[in-house]
Amino acid sequence: MAETEILLPDAAFAPEGISHDAAGNLYVGSLTQGRILKISARRSISEFAPAGANGLVSVVGVHVAGDQAYACSSDPGVSALTGTAVPALTAFGTQTGAPAGRYPLPEGGMFCNDIAALPDGTILVTDSFVPRIYALAPGADRLDIWLDDARFVGEGFNLNGIAYDDGAVFVARYNTGTLHRIALDAEGRAGVITDLTMSTEIHGADGLTALGGGRFLIVEGGGLSAGARGALWGATVSGAQAKLEVIAENLNVPTTATVIGQTAYVVEGQLDHLFDPTAGAADPYRILAIELPAEFR
């Protein structure tokens, strides 16, 4: 029988970001404990980066590129390590978990959220509280501002999920539930921004995963209030249009997804239990294994 979920052993872990390596190992980070777990292809769970390693506070987005596991460390005030380090992109070696770099957000950056890689190895990072995307060029020792655009200014969480597909960068905006395409010029710099027309309104666009050929998975978080529910959507982009199809509904405030083969591994982050005091205790944290329909494989 195919697996349907992976239960996380710590009832206080509060997962958010997830990624995987070429061997099928999953990496998932904790908002409350500032640590990263590694889940093997055989589903044994071990510590990858212990609490506070490399200045981790709250682990948000996670992205594996080659032999590096990148993680956004931010401080939304829900971690036992709140106040111990500034927001930064962090890097760890996938084989050992040893710290491999730490890159603070430049010039007043506030919230490192999600991560994507360009074909040349450049790592891009969204900032949810400042309308920016940062870039870590191959071999660089600091982040640079890759995009700063006032259209992404707003209350609360704005720029969130990010992905590369077919010569462009795509970003999801949490507060508006929208998807945007950013063209790349010949030097890999940010170009024209297109606000895509969504066929369906969604609430809380969080994780974004590129599947190739203009196809994406969008994780709809559903909001931060008690009782919020979300969904996993498939999106097909053509021109300035994004056609959405629901893949799984009534998820417990999902945050991000990663795809191995024909299966999406989706984190149920239950963020309402962190940000709404009326929400009470969270259910056991889990990662859902959702088989993708044929058009999104």
Coordinates of C-alpha atoms in Angstrom, one line a residue, residues 106 133-137 140 142-147:
P106 CA 21.0 43.0 3.2
I133 CA 14.0 39.0 -3.9
Y134 CA 17.6 38.4 -3.0
A135 CA 20.2 36.5 -5.0
L136 CA 23.3 34.5 -4.0
A137 CA 25.5 34.1 -7.0
A140 CA 29.4 34.8 -3.6
R142 CA 26.7 37.7 0.5
L143 CA 23.2 38.2 -0.8
D144 CA 22.4 41.0 -3.3
I145 CA 19.1 42.6 -4.0
W146 CA 17.8 41.0 -7.3
L147 CA 14.4 42.6 -7.3

